[in-house]
Coordinates of N, CA and C in Angstrom, one line a residue:
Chain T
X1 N 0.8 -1.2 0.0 CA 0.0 0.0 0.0 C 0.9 1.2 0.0
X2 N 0.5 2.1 -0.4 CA 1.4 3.5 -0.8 C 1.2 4.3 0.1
X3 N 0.1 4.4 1.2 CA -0.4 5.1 2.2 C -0.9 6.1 1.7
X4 N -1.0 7.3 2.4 CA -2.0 8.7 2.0 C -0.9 9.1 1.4
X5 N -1.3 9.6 0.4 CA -0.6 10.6 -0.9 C -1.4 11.8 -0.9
X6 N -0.5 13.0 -0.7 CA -0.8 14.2 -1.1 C 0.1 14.6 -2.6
X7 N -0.9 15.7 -2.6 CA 0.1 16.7 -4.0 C -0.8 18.4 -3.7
X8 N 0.0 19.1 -4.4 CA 1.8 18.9 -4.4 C 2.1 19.1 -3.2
X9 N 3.5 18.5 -3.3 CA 4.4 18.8 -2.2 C 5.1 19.8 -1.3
X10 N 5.0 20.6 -2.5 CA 5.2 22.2 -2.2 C 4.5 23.3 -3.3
X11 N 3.7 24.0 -2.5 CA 3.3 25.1 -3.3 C 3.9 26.1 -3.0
X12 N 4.0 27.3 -4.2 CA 3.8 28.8 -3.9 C 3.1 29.6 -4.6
X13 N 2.4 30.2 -4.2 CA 1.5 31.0 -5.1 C 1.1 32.6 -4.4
X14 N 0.6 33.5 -5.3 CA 1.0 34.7 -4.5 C -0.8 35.0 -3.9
X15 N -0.8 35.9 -3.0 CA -1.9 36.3 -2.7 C -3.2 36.6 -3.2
X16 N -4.1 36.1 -3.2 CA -5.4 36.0 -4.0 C -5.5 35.1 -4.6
X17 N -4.6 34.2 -4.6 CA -5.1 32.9 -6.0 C -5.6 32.0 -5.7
X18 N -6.2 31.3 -5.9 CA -6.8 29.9 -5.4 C -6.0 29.0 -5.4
X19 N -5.8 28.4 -3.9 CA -5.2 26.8 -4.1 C -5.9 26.1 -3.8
X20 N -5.3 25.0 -4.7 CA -6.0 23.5 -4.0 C -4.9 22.3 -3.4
X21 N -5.6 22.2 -2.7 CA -4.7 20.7 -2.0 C -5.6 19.5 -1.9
X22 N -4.4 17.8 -2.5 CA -4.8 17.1 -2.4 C -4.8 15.8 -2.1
X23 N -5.7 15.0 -1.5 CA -5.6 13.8 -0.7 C -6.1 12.7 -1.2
X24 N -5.5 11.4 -1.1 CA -5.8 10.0 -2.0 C -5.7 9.3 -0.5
X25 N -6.7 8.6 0.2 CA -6.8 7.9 1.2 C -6.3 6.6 0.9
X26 N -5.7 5.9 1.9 CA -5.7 4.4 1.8 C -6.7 3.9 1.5
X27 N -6.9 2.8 1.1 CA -7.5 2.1 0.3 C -8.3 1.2 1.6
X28 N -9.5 1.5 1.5 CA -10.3 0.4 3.0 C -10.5 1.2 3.9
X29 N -10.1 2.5 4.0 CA -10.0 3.4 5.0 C -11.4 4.2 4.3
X30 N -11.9 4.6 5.8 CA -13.5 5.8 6.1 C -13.7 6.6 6.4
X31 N -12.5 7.0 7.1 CA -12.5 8.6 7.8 C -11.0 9.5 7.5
X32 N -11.6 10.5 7.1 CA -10.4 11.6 6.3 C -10.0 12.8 7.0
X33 N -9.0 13.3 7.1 CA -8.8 14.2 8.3 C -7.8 15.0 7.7
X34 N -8.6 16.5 8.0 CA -7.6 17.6 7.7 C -6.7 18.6 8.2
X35 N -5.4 18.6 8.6 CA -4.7 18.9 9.9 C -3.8 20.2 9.0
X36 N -3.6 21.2 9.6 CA -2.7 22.5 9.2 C -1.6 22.1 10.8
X37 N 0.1 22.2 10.2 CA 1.0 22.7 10.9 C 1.6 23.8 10.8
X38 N 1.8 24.8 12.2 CA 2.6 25.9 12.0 C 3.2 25.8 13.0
X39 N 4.4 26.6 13.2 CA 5.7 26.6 14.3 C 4.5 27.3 15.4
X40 N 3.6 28.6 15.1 CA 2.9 29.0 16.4 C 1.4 28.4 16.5
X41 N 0.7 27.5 15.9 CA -0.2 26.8 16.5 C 0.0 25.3 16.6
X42 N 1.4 24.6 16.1 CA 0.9 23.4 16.0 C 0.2 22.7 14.8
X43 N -0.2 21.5 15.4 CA -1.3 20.5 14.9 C -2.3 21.3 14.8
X44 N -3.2 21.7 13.8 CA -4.8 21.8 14.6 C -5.5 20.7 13.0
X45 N -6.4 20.5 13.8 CA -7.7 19.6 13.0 C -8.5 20.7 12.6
X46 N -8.8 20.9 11.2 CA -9.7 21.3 10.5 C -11.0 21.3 9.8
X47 N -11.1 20.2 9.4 CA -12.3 19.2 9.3 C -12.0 17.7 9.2
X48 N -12.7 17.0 9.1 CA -12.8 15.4 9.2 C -14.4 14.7 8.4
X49 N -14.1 13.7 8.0 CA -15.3 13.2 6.9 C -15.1 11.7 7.7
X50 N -16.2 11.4 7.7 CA -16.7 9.7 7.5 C -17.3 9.3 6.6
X51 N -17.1 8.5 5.7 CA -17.3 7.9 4.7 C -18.2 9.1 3.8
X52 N -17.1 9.8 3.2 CA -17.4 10.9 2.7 C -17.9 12.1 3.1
X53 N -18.8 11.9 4.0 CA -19.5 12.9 4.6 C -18.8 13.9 6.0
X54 N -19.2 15.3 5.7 CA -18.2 16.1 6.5 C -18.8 15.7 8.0
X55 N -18.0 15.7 9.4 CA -19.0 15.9 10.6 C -18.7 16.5 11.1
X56 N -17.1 17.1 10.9 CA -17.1 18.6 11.8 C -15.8 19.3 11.3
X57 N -16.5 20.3 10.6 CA -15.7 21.1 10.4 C -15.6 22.9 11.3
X58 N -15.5 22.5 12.4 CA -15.5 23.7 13.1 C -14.0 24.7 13.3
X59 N -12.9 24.1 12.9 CA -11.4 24.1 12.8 C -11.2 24.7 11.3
X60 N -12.0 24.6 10.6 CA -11.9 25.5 9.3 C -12.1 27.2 9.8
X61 N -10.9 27.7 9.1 CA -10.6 29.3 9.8 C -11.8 29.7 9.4
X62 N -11.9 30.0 7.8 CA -12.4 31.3 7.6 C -13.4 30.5 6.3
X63 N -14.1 31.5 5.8 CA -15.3 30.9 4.5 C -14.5 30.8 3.3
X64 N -12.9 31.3 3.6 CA -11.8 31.1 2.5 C -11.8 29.6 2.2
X65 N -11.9 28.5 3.4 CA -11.1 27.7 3.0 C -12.6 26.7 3.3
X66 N -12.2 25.5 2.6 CA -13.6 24.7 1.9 C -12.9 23.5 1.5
X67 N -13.6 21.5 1.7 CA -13.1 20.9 1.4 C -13.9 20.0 1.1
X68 N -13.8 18.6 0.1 CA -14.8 18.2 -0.4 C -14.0 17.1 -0.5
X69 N -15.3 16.0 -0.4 CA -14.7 14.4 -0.5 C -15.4 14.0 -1.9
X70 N -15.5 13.8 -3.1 CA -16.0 13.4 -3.8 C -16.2 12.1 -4.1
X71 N -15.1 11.0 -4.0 CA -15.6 9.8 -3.3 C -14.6 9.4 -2.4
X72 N -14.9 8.0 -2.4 CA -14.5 7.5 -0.8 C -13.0 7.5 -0.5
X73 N -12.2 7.3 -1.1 CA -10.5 7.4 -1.7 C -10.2 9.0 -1.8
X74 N -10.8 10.3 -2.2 CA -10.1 11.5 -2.5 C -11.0 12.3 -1.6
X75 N -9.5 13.3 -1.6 CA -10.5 14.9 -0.5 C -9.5 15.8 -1.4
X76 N -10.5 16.8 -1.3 CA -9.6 18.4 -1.8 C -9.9 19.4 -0.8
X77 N -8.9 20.1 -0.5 CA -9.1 21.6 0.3 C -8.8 22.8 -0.7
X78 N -9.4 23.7 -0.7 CA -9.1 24.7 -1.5 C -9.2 25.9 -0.2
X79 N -8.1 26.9 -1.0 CA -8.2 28.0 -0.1 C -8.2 29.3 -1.2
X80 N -9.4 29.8 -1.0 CA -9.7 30.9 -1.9 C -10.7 32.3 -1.7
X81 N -10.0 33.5 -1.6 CA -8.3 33.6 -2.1 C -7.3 33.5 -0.7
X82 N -5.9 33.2 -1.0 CA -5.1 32.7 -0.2 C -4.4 34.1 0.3
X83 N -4.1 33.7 1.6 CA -3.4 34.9 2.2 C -1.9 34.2 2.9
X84 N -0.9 35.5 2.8 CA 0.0 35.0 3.5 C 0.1 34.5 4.9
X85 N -0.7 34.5 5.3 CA -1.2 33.8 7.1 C -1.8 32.7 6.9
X86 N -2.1 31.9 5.7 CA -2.3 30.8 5.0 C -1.4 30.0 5.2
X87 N 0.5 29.9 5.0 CA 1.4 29.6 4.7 C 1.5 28.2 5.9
X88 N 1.2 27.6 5.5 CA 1.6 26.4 6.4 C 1.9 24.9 5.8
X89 N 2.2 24.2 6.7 CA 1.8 22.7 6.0 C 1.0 22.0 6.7
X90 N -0.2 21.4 5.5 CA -1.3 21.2 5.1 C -1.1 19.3 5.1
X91 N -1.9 19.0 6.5 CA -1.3 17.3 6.0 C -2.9 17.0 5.6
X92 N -3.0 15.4 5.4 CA -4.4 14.9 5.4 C -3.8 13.5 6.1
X93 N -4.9 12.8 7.0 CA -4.9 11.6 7.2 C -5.6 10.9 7.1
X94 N -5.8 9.7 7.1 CA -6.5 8.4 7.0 C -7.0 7.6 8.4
X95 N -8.0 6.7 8.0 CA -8.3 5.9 9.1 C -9.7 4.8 9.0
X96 N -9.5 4.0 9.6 CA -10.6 2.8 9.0 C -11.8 3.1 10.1
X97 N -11.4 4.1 10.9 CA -12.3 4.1 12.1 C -12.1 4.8 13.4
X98 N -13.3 4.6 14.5 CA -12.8 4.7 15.5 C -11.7 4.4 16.6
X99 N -11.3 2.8 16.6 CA -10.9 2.1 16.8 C -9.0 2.1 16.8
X100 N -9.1 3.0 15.2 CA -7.4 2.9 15.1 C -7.0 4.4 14.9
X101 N -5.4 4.6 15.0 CA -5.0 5.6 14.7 C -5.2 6.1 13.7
X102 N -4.2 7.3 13.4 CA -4.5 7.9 12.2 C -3.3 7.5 11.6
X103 N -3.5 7.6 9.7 CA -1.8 7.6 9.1 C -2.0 8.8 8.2
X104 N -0.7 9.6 8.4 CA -1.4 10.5 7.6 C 0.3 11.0 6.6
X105 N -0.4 11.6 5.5 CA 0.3 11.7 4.3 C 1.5 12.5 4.6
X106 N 2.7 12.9 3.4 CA 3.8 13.8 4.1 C 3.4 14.9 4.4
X107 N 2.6 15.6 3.2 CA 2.3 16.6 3.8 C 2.4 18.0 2.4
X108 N 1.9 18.9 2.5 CA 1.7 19.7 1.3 C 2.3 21.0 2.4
X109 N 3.2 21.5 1.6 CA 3.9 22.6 2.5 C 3.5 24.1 1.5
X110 N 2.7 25.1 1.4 CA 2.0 25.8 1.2 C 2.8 27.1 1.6
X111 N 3.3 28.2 0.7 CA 3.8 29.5 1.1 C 2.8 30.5 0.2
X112 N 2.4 31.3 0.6 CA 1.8 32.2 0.1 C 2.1 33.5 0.1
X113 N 3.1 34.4 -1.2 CA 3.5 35.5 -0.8 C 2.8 36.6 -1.6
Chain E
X1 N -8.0 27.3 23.8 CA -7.7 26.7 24.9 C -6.9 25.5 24.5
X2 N -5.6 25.5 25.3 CA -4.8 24.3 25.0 C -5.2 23.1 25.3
X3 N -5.8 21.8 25.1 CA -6.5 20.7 25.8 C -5.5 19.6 26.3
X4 N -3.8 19.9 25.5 CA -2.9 19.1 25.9 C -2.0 19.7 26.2
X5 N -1.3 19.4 27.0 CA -0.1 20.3 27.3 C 1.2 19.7 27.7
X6 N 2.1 19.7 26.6 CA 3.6 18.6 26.5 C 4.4 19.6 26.6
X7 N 5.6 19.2 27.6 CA 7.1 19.4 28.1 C 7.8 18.3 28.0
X8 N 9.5 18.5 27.9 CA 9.6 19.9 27.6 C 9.9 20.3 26.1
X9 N 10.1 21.3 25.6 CA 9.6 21.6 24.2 C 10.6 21.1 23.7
X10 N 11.6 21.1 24.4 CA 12.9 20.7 23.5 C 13.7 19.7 24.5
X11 N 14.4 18.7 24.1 CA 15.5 17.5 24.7 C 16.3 17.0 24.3
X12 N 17.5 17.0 25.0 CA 19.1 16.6 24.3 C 19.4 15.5 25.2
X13 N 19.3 14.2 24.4 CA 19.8 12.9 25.8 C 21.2 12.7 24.7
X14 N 22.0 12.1 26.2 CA 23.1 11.4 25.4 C 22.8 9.9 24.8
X15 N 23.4 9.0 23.8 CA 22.8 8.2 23.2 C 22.9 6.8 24.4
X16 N 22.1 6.3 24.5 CA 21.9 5.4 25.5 C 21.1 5.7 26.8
X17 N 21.0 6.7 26.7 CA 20.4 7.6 27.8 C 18.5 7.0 28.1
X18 N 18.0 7.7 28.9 CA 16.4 7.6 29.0 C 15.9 8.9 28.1
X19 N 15.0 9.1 27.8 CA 14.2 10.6 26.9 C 12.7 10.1 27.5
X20 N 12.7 11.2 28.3 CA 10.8 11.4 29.0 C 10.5 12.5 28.3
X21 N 9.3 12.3 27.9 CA 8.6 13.6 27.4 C 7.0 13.2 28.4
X22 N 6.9 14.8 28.6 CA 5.4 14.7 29.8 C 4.3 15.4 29.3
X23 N 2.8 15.0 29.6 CA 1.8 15.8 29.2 C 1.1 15.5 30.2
X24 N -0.1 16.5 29.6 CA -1.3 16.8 31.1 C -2.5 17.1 29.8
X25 N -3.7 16.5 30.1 CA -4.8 16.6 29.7 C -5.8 17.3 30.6
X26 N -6.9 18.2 30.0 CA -7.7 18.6 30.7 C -9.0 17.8 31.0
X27 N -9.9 17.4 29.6 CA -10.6 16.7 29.2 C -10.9 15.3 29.7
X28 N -11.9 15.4 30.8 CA -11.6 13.7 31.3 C -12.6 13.0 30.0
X29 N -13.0 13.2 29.2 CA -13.9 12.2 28.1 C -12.8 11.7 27.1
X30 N -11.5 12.3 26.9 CA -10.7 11.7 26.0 C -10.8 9.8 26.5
X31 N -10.6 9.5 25.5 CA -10.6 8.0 25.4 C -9.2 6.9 24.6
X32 N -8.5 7.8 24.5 CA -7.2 7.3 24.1 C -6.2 8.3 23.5
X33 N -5.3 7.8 23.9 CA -3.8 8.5 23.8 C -2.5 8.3 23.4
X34 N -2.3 8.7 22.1 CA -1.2 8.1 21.2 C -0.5 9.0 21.2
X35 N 0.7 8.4 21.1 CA 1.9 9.3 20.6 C 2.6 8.9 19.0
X36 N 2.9 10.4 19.0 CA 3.2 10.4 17.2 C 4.7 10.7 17.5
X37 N 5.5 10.3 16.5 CA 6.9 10.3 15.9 C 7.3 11.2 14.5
X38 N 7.5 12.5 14.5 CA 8.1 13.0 13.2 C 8.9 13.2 12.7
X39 N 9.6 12.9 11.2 CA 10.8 13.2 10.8 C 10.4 14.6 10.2
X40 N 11.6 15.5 9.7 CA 11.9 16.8 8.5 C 11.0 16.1 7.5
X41 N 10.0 16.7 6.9 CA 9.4 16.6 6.0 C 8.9 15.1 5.5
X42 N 8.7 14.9 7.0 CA 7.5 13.9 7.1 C 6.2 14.1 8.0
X43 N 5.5 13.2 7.3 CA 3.7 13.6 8.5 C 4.1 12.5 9.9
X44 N 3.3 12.8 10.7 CA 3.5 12.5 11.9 C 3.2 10.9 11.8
X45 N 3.6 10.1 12.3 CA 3.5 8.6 12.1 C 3.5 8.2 14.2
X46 N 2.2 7.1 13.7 CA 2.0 6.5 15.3 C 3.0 5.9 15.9
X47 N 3.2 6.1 17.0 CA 4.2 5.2 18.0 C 3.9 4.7 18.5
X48 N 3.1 4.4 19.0 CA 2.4 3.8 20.4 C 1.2 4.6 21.3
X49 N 0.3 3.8 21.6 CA -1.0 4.4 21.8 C -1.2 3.8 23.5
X50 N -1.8 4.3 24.4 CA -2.9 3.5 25.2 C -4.2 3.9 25.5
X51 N -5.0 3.5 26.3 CA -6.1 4.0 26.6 C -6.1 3.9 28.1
X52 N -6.9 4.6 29.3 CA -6.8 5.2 30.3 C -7.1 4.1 31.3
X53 N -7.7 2.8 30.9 CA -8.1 1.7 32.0 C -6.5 1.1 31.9
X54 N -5.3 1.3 31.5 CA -4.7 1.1 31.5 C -3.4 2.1 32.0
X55 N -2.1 1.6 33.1 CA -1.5 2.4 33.7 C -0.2 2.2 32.9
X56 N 0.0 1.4 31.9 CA 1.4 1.1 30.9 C 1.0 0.3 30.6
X57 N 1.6 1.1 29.3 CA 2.2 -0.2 27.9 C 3.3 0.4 27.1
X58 N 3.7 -0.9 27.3 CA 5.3 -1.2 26.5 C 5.6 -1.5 25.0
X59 N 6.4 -1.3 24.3 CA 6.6 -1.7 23.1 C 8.3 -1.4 22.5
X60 N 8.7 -2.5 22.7 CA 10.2 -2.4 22.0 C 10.6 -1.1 23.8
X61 N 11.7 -0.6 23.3 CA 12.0 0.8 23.8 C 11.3 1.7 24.3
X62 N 9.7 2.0 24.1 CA 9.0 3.0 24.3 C 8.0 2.2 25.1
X63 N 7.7 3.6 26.1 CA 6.8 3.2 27.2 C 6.1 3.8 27.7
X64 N 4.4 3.9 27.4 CA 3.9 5.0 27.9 C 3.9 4.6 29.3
X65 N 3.7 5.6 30.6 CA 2.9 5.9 32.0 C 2.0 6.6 31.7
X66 N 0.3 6.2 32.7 CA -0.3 6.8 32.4 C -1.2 6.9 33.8
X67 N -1.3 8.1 34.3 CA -1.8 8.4 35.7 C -3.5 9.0 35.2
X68 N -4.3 7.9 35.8 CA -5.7 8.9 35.0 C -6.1 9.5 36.2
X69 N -5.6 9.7 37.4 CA -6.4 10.7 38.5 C -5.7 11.8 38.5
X70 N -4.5 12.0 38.0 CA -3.7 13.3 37.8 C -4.0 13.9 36.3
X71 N -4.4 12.9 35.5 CA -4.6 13.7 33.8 C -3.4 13.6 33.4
X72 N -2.4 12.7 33.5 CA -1.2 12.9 33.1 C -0.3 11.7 32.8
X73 N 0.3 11.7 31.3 CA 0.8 10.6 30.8 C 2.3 11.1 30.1
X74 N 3.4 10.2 29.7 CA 4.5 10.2 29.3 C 4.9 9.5 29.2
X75 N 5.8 9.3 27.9 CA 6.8 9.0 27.4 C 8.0 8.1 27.4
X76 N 8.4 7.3 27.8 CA 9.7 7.1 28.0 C 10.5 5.7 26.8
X77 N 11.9 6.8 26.4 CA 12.2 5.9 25.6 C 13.6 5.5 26.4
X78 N 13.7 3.8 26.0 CA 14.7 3.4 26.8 C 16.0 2.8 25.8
X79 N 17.1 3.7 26.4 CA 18.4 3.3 25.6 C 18.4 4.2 24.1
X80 N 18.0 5.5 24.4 CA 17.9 6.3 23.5 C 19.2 5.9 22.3
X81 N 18.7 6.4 20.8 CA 19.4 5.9 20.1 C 19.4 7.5 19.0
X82 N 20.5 7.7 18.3 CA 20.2 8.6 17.4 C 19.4 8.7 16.2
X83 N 18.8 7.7 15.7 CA 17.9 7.8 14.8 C 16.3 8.0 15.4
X84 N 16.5 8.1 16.7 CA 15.0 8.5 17.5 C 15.2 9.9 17.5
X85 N 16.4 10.8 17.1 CA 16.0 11.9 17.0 C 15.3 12.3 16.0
X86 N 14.0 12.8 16.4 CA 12.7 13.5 15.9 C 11.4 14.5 16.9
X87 N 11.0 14.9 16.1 CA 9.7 15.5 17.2 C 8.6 14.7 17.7
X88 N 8.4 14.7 19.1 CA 7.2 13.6 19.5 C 6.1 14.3 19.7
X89 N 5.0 13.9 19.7 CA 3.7 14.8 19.9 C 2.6 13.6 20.6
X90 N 2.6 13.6 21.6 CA 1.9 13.4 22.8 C 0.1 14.0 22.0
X91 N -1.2 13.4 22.3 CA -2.3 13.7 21.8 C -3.1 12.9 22.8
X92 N -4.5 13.2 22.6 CA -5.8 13.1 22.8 C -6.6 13.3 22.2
X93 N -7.8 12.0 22.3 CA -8.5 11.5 21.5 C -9.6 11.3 21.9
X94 N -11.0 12.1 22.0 CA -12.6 12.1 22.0 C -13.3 11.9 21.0
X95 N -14.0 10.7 21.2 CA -14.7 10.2 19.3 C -13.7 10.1 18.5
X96 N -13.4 10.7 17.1 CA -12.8 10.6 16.1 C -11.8 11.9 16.5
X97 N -11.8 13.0 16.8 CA -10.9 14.1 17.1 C -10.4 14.0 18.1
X98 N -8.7 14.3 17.5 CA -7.8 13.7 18.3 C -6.9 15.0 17.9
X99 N -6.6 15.8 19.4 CA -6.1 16.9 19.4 C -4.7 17.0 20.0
X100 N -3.9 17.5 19.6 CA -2.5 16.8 19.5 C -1.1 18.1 20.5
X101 N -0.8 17.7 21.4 CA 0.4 18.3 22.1 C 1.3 19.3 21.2
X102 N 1.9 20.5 21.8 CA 3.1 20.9 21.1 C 4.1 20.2 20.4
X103 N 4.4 19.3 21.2 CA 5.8 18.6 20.4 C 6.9 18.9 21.4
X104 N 7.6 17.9 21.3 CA 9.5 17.9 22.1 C 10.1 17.5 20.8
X105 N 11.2 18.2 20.5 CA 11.8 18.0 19.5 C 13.2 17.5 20.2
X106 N 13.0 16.0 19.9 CA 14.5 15.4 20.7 C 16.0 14.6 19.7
X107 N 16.7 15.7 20.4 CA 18.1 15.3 20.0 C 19.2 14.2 20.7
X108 N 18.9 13.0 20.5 CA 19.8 12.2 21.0 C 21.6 12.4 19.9
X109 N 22.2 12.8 21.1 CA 24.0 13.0 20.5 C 24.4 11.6 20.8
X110 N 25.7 11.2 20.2 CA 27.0 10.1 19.9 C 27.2 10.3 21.1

């Protein structure tokens, strides 16, 4: 198994433009998870889906940013338009459930100037 | 509101050494508590998990303690090695959201 795949691996794009970032779940896996790292917040959880469907996305900042499972294997975040306080890295993770951990992808490292 | 809270932020063992890393939860409904392992430009990968009816578990080198009338669990890796240098991140887990510690970013030296 190849585990969670993201792309790309590195963005940069300048202020106002639309990104997207994207996630390919393991395979057998139900629950999708969207995590931002920065040196001053950390980990934080953004939204999360079960079997496709969103259940909480209360950790999404702002009405910029939006994410969609279209089917059971892919998620996209888009952030539009992007600001430099955006700049972070953007992981996704995987999970068959409640029961197990998470595995989550390397990670999409996101600068926005 | 921080719901986890890991010390200390940073650790230098010598190689062979012990490396504790400590946290404190607020949230008595968490239901389990893993620790993650990071490399440079990698995503956080599981190390070892327990849940709170439990006071330790072991695996290889790594060992959680886990005090559930203090809210308070750690770390310990035994016979520290230099390729364990990485960032650890200590977490908590209610339902599906699982909210994750600062991190110790530990340096085991030669």
């Amino acid at each position: 198994d190849a585990g969670v795949i993201q792309s790309p691996r590195h963005e940069v794009t300048e202020m106002g433009q639309e990104v997207t970032l994207r996630c390919k779940l393991i395979s057998g896996h139900n629950s999708l998870f969207w995590y931002r790292q920065t040196m001053m917040r950390g980990l934080e959880l953004l939204i999360y889906f079960n079997n496709n469907v969103p259940i909480d996305d209360s950790g999404m900042p702002e009405d910029r940013f939006s994410a969609k499972m279209p089917n059971a294997s892919f998620s996209t975040l888009k952030i539009q338009p992007s600001e430099p306080r955006d700049s972070a890295v953007y992981f996704c993770a995987s999970s068959q459930g409640q029961l197990y951990g998470y595995t989550f992808g390397s990670g999409t490292r996101l600068t926005v100037v | 509101q921080q719901q986890v809270k890991q010390s200390p932020q940073s650790l230098i063992v010598q190689k062979g050494g012990i490396s504790i890393i400590n946290c404190a939860y607020e949230n008595t409904a968490f239901d389990y508590f893993p620790w993650y392992q990071q490399f440079p430009g990698k995503g956080p990968a599981l190390l070892i998990a327990i849940r709170p009816d439990v006071s330790e578990k072991k695996e290889g080198r790594f060992t959680i303690s886990f005090n559930k009338s203090a809210k308070q669990f750690s770390l310990h890796i035994m016979d520290s090695q230099p390729g364990d240098s990485a960032t650890y991140f200590c977490a908590a887990r209610r339902y599906q959201k699982v909210t994750f510690g600062t991190g110790t970013k530990l340096q085991v030296i030669p």
